[in-house]
PDB file of C-alpha atoms in Angstrom:
ATOM      1  CA  ASN A 187       0.073  -0.036  -0.081  1.00 56.00           C
ATOM      2  CA  ASP A 188       0.939   3.883   0.012  1.00 58.00           C
ATOM      3  CA  ASP A 189       1.464   3.411   3.201  1.00 62.00           C
ATOM      4  CA  TYR A 190       3.299  -0.268   5.683  1.00 65.00           C
ATOM      5  CA  TYR A 191       1.907  -0.658   9.258  1.00 63.00           C
ATOM      6  CA  LEU A 192       2.107  -3.539  11.423  1.00 65.00           C
ATOM      7  CA  ASP A 193      -1.357  -5.578  11.848  1.00 68.00           C
ATOM      8  CA  LEU A 194      -1.019  -7.864  14.633  1.00 66.00           C
ATOM      9  CA  PRO A 195      -3.316  -7.416  16.904  1.00 61.00           C
ATOM     10  CA  LEU A 196      -3.260  -4.626  18.852  1.00 58.00           C
ATOM     11  CA  GLY A 197      -0.229  -4.681  21.927  1.00 59.00           C
ATOM     12  CA  ARG A 198       1.324  -7.114  20.354  1.00 67.00           C
ATOM     13  CA  ASP A 199       4.558  -6.455  18.157  1.00 71.00           C
ATOM     14  CA  PHE A 200       5.523 -10.134  17.643  1.00 77.00           C
ATOM     15  CA  THR A 201       3.617 -13.883  17.954  1.00 77.00           C
ATOM     16  CA  SER A 202       3.783 -16.869  16.829  1.00 78.00           C
ATOM     17  CA  SER A 203       0.300 -18.029  16.501  1.00 82.00           C
ATOM     18  CA  ILE A 204      -0.696 -19.292  13.460  1.00 84.00           C
ATOM     19  CA  GLU A 205      -4.248 -17.515  13.520  1.00 86.00           C
ATOM     20  CA  GLU A 206      -2.580 -14.472  14.608  1.00 82.00           C
ATOM     21  CA  LEU A 207      -1.163 -14.226  11.132  1.00 79.00           C
ATOM     22  CA  LYS A 208      -3.883 -15.777   9.008  1.00 82.00           C
ATOM     23  CA  GLU A 209      -6.057 -12.900  10.819  1.00 81.00           C
ATOM     24  CA  ALA A 210      -3.738 -10.035   9.836  1.00 78.00           C
ATOM     25  CA  LEU A 211      -3.101 -11.373   6.136  1.00 76.00           C
ATOM     26  CA  ALA A 212      -7.025 -11.234   6.163  1.00 78.00           C
ATOM     27  CA  ARG A 213      -7.451  -8.127   7.373  1.00 76.00           C
ATOM     28  CA  THR A 214      -4.548  -6.428   4.642  1.00 73.00           C
ATOM     29  CA  GLU A 215      -5.900  -4.250   1.862  1.00 71.00           C
ATOM     30  CA  THR A 216      -3.792  -3.822  -1.081  1.00 67.00           C
ATOM     31  CA  ARG A 217      -4.432  -0.204  -3.004  1.00 64.00           C
ATOM     32  CA  GLY A 218      -2.443   2.089  -4.190  1.00 60.00           C
ATOM     33  CA  SER A 219       1.421   1.744  -5.199  1.00 62.00           C
ATOM     34  CA  THR A 220       4.339  -0.173  -2.899  1.00 63.00           C
ATOM     35  CA  ALA A 221       6.049   1.377  -0.485  1.00 74.00           C
ATOM     36  CA  LEU A 222       8.082  -1.494  -0.528  1.00 80.00           C
ATOM     37  CA  TRP A 223      11.465   0.455   0.992  1.00 83.00           C
ATOM     38  CA  ASN A 224       9.756   1.981   3.356  1.00 82.00           C
ATOM     39  CA  ALA A 225       7.773  -1.478   4.882  1.00 82.00           C
ATOM     40  CA  LEU A 226      11.392  -2.975   5.004  1.00 88.00           C
ATOM     41  CA  ARG A 227      12.951  -0.095   6.878  1.00 87.00           C
ATOM     42  CA  ALA A 228      10.013  -0.189   9.370  1.00 85.00           C
ATOM     43  CA  ALA A 229      10.240  -3.914   9.346  1.00 86.00           C
ATOM     44  CA  LEU A 230      14.313  -4.023  10.264  1.00 90.00           C
ATOM     45  CA  GLU A 231      13.453  -1.287  12.844  1.00 87.00           C
ATOM     46  CA  HIS A 232      10.463  -3.613  14.540  1.00 84.00           C
ATOM     47  CA  ALA A 233      12.686  -7.319  14.461  1.00 85.00           C
ATOM     48  CA  LYS A 234      15.286  -4.535  16.122  1.00 81.00           C
ATOM     49  CA  ARG A 235      13.270  -5.340  19.659  1.00 79.00           C
ATOM     50  CA  GLY A 236      12.569  -9.125  18.759  1.00 74.00           C
ATOM     51  CA  THR A 237      14.430 -11.050  21.432  1.00 71.00           C
ATOM     52  CA  ARG A 238      15.511 -13.692  19.782  1.00 72.00           C
ATOM     53  CA  ARG A 239      19.282 -13.556  18.290  1.00 72.00           C
ATOM     54  CA  LYS A 240      18.752 -14.678  14.936  1.00 77.00           C
ATOM     55  CA  LYS A 241      16.849 -13.283  12.975  1.00 85.00           C
ATOM     56  CA  VAL A 242      14.939 -13.128   9.333  1.00 89.00           C
ATOM     57  CA  LEU A 243      12.093 -10.945   7.313  1.00 91.00           C
ATOM     58  CA  LEU A 244      10.869 -13.056   4.676  1.00 91.00           C
ATOM     59  CA  THR A 245       9.169 -10.678   2.191  1.00 90.00           C
ATOM     60  CA  ILE A 246       6.942 -11.863  -0.308  1.00 90.00           C
ATOM     61  CA  THR A 247       6.345  -9.463  -2.700  1.00 88.00           C
ATOM     62  CA  ASP A 248       5.384  -8.727  -7.088  1.00 82.00           C
ATOM     63  CA  GLY A 249       8.350  -5.811  -6.686  1.00 76.00           C
ATOM     64  CA  LEU A 250       6.211  -3.530  -8.778  1.00 71.00           C
ATOM     65  CA  ASN A 251       5.147  -0.294  -8.041  1.00 64.00           C
ATOM     66  CA  MET A 252       7.227   1.337  -5.606  1.00 60.00           C
ATOM     67  CA  HIS A 253       7.382   5.480  -6.818  1.00 53.00           C
ATOM     68  CA  ASN A 254       6.241   7.147  -3.557  1.00 52.00           C
ATOM     69  CA  ALA A 255       9.036   5.578  -1.682  1.00 55.00           C
ATOM     70  CA  PRO A 256      10.378   8.060   0.315  1.00 55.00           C
ATOM     71  CA  ILE A 257      13.681   5.998   1.495  1.00 68.00           C
ATOM     72  CA  GLY A 258      15.110   5.567  -1.583  1.00 81.00           C
ATOM     73  CA  PHE A 259      17.249   2.251  -1.549  1.00 84.00           C
ATOM     74  CA  GLU A 260      20.828   3.235  -0.938  1.00 87.00           C
ATOM     75  CA  GLN A 261      19.334   4.332   2.038  1.00 88.00           C
ATOM     76  CA  LEU A 262      17.467   1.131   2.282  1.00 88.00           C
ATOM     77  CA  LEU A 263      21.257  -1.107   1.862  1.00 89.00           C
ATOM     78  CA  ARG A 264      23.462   0.362   4.210  1.00 87.00           C
ATOM     79  CA  TYR A 265      20.366   0.230   6.623  1.00 88.00           C
ATOM     80  CA  ALA A 266      20.226  -3.384   5.606  1.00 90.00           C
ATOM     81  CA  GLN A 267      23.907  -3.949   6.152  1.00 88.00           C
ATOM     82  CA  GLN A 268      23.733  -2.438   9.452  1.00 85.00           C
ATOM     83  CA  SER A 269      21.332  -4.098  10.825  1.00 86.00           C
ATOM     84  CA  GLU A 270      21.924  -8.109  11.973  1.00 84.00           C
ATOM     85  CA  ILE A 271      19.038  -9.249   9.835  1.00 89.00           C
ATOM     86  CA  ALA A 272      18.494 -11.409   6.962  1.00 91.00           C
ATOM     87  CA  ILE A 273      15.974 -10.620   4.365  1.00 94.00           C
ATOM     88  CA  TYR A 274      15.054 -13.846   2.521  1.00 95.00           C
ATOM     89  CA  PHE A 275      12.032 -11.947  -1.218  1.00 95.00           C
ATOM     90  CA  VAL A 276      10.387 -14.379  -2.356  1.00 95.00           C
ATOM     91  CA  MET A 277       9.425 -12.825  -5.782  1.00 93.00           C
ATOM     92  CA  LEU A 278       6.018 -13.315  -7.601  1.00 90.00           C
ATOM     93  CA  PRO A 279       5.947 -13.427 -11.762  1.00 87.00           C
ATOM     94  CA  PRO A 280       4.627 -10.024 -13.033  1.00 82.00           C
ATOM     95  CA  GLU A 281       2.401 -10.507 -15.918  1.00 80.00           C
ATOM     96  CA  GLU A 282       3.965  -9.643 -19.445  1.00 79.00           C
ATOM     97  CA  ASP A 283       3.687  -6.291 -19.401  1.00 77.00           C
ATOM     98  CA  GLU A 284       5.418  -5.240 -16.090  1.00 79.00           C
ATOM     99  CA  ARG A 285       8.559  -7.228 -17.180  1.00 79.00           C
ATOM    100  CA  SER A 286      11.078  -4.282 -17.544  1.00 80.00           C
ATOM    101  CA  ALA A 287       9.939  -2.900 -14.128  1.00 78.00           C
ATOM    102  CA  TRP A 288       9.536  -7.104 -12.882  1.00 83.00           C
ATOM    103  CA  ARG A 289      13.436  -7.430 -13.558  1.00 83.00           C
ATOM    104  CA  SER A 290      14.912  -3.458 -12.439  1.00 82.00           C
ATOM    105  CA  ALA A 291      13.247  -4.507  -8.792  1.00 85.00           C
ATOM    106  CA  ARG A 292      14.339  -7.889  -9.390  1.00 88.00           C
ATOM    107  CA  ARG A 293      18.307  -6.763  -9.431  1.00 89.00           C
ATOM    108  CA  ARG A 294      17.806  -4.897  -6.087  1.00 89.00           C
ATOM    109  CA  LEU A 295      16.078  -8.014  -4.274  1.00 92.00           C
ATOM    110  CA  LEU A 296      19.010  -9.808  -4.770  1.00 94.00           C
ATOM    111  CA  LYS A 297      21.563  -6.957  -3.801  1.00 93.00           C
ATOM    112  CA  LEU A 298      19.226  -6.754  -0.286  1.00 92.00           C
ATOM    113  CA  ALA A 299      19.716 -10.453  -0.274  1.00 94.00           C
ATOM    114  CA  GLU A 300      23.873 -10.835  -0.889  1.00 92.00           C
ATOM    115  CA  VAL A 301      24.744  -8.513   1.662  1.00 90.00           C
ATOM    116  CA  THR A 302      21.881  -9.069   4.935  1.00 91.00           C
ATOM    117  CA  GLY A 303      22.645 -13.236   4.230  1.00 89.00           C
ATOM    118  CA  GLY A 304      19.453 -13.888   2.847  1.00 92.00           C
ATOM    119  CA  GLU A 305      18.440 -15.250  -0.221  1.00 94.00           C
ATOM    120  CA  VAL A 306      16.137 -14.929  -3.415  1.00 95.00           C
ATOM    121  CA  HIS A 307      13.570 -17.310  -4.449  1.00 96.00           C
ATOM    122  CA  PHE A 308      11.499 -16.768  -7.982  1.00 95.00           C
ATOM    123  CA  PRO A 309       8.680 -18.806  -7.934  1.00 95.00           C
ATOM    124  CA  GLU A 310       6.562 -19.289 -12.166  1.00 91.00           C
ATOM    125  CA  SER A 311       3.628 -19.633 -10.175  1.00 91.00           C
ATOM    126  CA  LEU A 312       1.699 -19.004  -7.002  1.00 90.00           C
ATOM    127  CA  GLU A 313       1.464 -23.105  -6.046  1.00 94.00           C
ATOM    128  CA  GLN A 314       5.156 -23.187  -5.348  1.00 95.00           C
ATOM    129  CA  VAL A 315       4.727 -19.761  -2.613  1.00 94.00           C
ATOM    130  CA  GLU A 316       4.162 -22.394   0.152  1.00 94.00           C
ATOM    131  CA  PRO A 317       6.495 -24.882  -0.517  1.00 95.00           C
ATOM    132  CA  ILE A 318       9.187 -21.997  -0.974  1.00 96.00           C
ATOM    133  CA  CYS A 319       8.307 -20.251   1.872  1.00 94.00           C
ATOM    134  CA  ARG A 320       9.330 -24.161   3.745  1.00 94.00           C
ATOM    135  CA  LYS A 321      11.727 -24.680   1.859  1.00 94.00           C
ATOM    136  CA  ILE A 322      13.435 -20.708   3.747  1.00 93.00           C
ATOM    137  CA  ALA A 323      12.432 -21.893   7.218  1.00 91.00           C
ATOM    138  CA  GLN A 324      14.087 -25.124   6.847  1.00 91.00           C
ATOM    139  CA  ASP A 325      16.995 -23.146   5.567  1.00 87.00           C
ATOM    140  CA  ILE A 326      16.516 -20.962   8.039  1.00 86.00           C
ATOM    141  CA  ARG A 327      16.205 -23.559  11.214  1.00 86.00           C
ATOM    142  CA  SER A 328      19.667 -24.988   9.580  1.00 81.00           C
ATOM    143  CA  GLN A 329      21.803 -22.491   9.531  1.00 78.00           C
ATOM    144  CA  TYR A 330      24.758 -21.171  12.274  1.00 76.00           C
ATOM    145  CA  VAL A 331      25.997 -18.563  13.839  1.00 73.00           C
ATOM    146  CA  LEU A 332      30.005 -17.722  13.274  1.00 76.00           C
ATOM    147  CA  ALA A 333      31.622 -15.029  14.462  1.00 77.00           C
ATOM    148  CA  TYR A 334      35.388 -13.647  14.569  1.00 77.00           C
ATOM    149  CA  TYR A 335      37.469 -10.930  16.519  1.00 81.00           C
ATOM    150  CA  PRO A 336      38.341  -8.950  13.568  1.00 85.00           C
ATOM    151  CA  SER A 337      42.128  -7.575  12.961  1.00 87.00           C
ATOM    152  CA  ASN A 338      41.309  -4.155  12.673  1.00 88.00           C
ATOM    153  CA  ARG A 339      40.540  -3.127  15.912  1.00 86.00           C
ATOM    154  CA  ALA A 340      40.104   0.916  14.376  1.00 89.00           C
ATOM    155  CA  ARG A 341      35.667   2.274  15.918  1.00 87.00           C
ATOM    156  CA  ASP A 342      35.995   3.936  12.569  1.00 88.00           C
ATOM    157  CA  GLY A 343      32.041   2.789  10.904  1.00 86.00           C
ATOM    158  CA  THR A 344      34.787   2.263   7.522  1.00 87.00           C
ATOM    159  CA  TYR A 345      32.424  -1.130   5.581  1.00 87.00           C
ATOM    160  CA  ARG A 346      34.852  -3.852   5.507  1.00 88.00           C
ATOM    161  CA  THR A 347      33.908  -7.139   3.411  1.00 87.00           C
ATOM    162  CA  VAL A 348      34.331 -10.553   4.833  1.00 85.00           C
ATOM    163  CA  ARG A 349      34.396 -14.116   3.251  1.00 85.00           C
ATOM    164  CA  VAL A 350      33.867 -17.397   4.782  1.00 84.00           C
ATOM    165  CA  GLU A 351      35.094 -19.986   2.842  1.00 83.00           C
ATOM    166  CA  VAL A 352      34.666 -23.478   3.937  1.00 83.00           C
ATOM    167  CA  ARG A 353      35.976 -26.966   3.538  1.00 84.00           C
ATOM    168  CA  PRO A 354      33.609 -30.204   3.665  1.00 84.00           C
ATOM    169  CA  PRO A 355      34.638 -33.210   5.180  1.00 85.00           C
ATOM    170  CA  LYS A 356      35.825 -35.719   2.518  1.00 87.00           C
ATOM    171  CA  GLY A 357      32.462 -37.665   1.170  1.00 87.00           C
ATOM    172  CA  SER A 358      30.004 -35.701   2.680  1.00 84.00           C
ATOM    173  CA  GLY A 359      27.671 -33.461   0.755  1.00 82.00           C
ATOM    174  CA  PRO A 360      27.650 -30.440  -0.988  1.00 80.00           C
ATOM    175  CA  VAL A 361      27.460 -27.297   0.928  1.00 78.00           C
ATOM    176  CA  THR A 362      25.857 -24.313   0.784  1.00 77.00           C
ATOM    177  CA  VAL A 363      27.267 -21.219   1.991  1.00 79.00           C
ATOM    178  CA  ARG A 364      25.489 -18.405   2.594  1.00 79.00           C
ATOM    179  CA  THR A 365      26.910 -14.768   4.635  1.00 82.00           C
ATOM    180  CA  ARG A 366      26.743 -11.724   4.351  1.00 82.00           C
ATOM    181  CA  THR A 367      29.045  -9.044   2.356  1.00 83.00           C
ATOM    182  CA  GLY A 368      30.405  -7.482   5.297  1.00 84.00           C
ATOM    183  CA  TYR A 369      29.945  -5.458   8.321  1.00 83.00           C
ATOM    184  CA  TYR A 370      29.957  -1.374   9.088  1.00 84.00           C
ATOM    185  CA  ALA A 371      32.673  -1.054  11.807  1.00 85.00           C
ATOM    186  CA  PRO A 372      31.303   0.546  15.247  1.00 83.00           C
ATOM    187  CA  ARG A 373      31.660   4.031  16.075  1.00 82.00           C
ATOM    188  CA  PRO A 374      33.434   5.675  19.896  1.00 79.00           C
ATOM    189  CA  GLU A 375      30.743   7.146  21.788  1.00 73.00           C
ATOM    190  CA  GLY A 376      29.447   9.972  21.150  1.00 63.00           C
ATOM    191  CA  ALA A 377      30.325   9.858  17.148  1.00 61.00           C
ATOM    192  CA  SER A 378      27.659  10.743  15.052  1.00 56.00           C
ATOM    193  CA  SER A 379      26.459   8.555  11.899  1.00 52.00           C
ATOM    194  CA  ASN A 380      26.748   9.918   7.914  1.00 49.00           C
ATOM    195  CA  GLY A 381      24.274   6.574   7.612  1.00 47.00           C
ATOM    196  CA  PRO A 382      20.391   6.549   7.549  1.00 43.00           C
TER     197      PRO A 382
END
């Protein structure tokens, strides 16, 4: 919609109830353009308040009509890089006359997923969305958190790339490695940030 909103029952920030999620989705009205960048920014901000260590944002979108966004893509990209939240997208197939706009949005969603350690899926039909979501849920449950201490201890707020290599044991099956592309170093206490 032109405006994003949270649609859980009053006073509820998060839920693990399938029924509450179904009710919230049933109340959703679609109209106007899509404030996707704004909604993603708000969802990342909202997820910070959650208590779980591993946080994932799942977004199902057609990627179209994103013309009304006050927050620009580059601002969102930097904000997503600064979060600790992986973004997964399910991008619905376009109608024939929407292919050009869909391809443009596709590149942006791929970039957002890449920098956060998430993934983008492209179902060919609506029937494939549910199995893809189940695969994403399975993928999330089989992830590991990897932490390290950087050799560069400067607290200068610069972006630092990260590369993870995995050498699976002989005889094991293929291993998929998906990680963030990097992180922003912390700034000293009280220093202002140029970020969003």
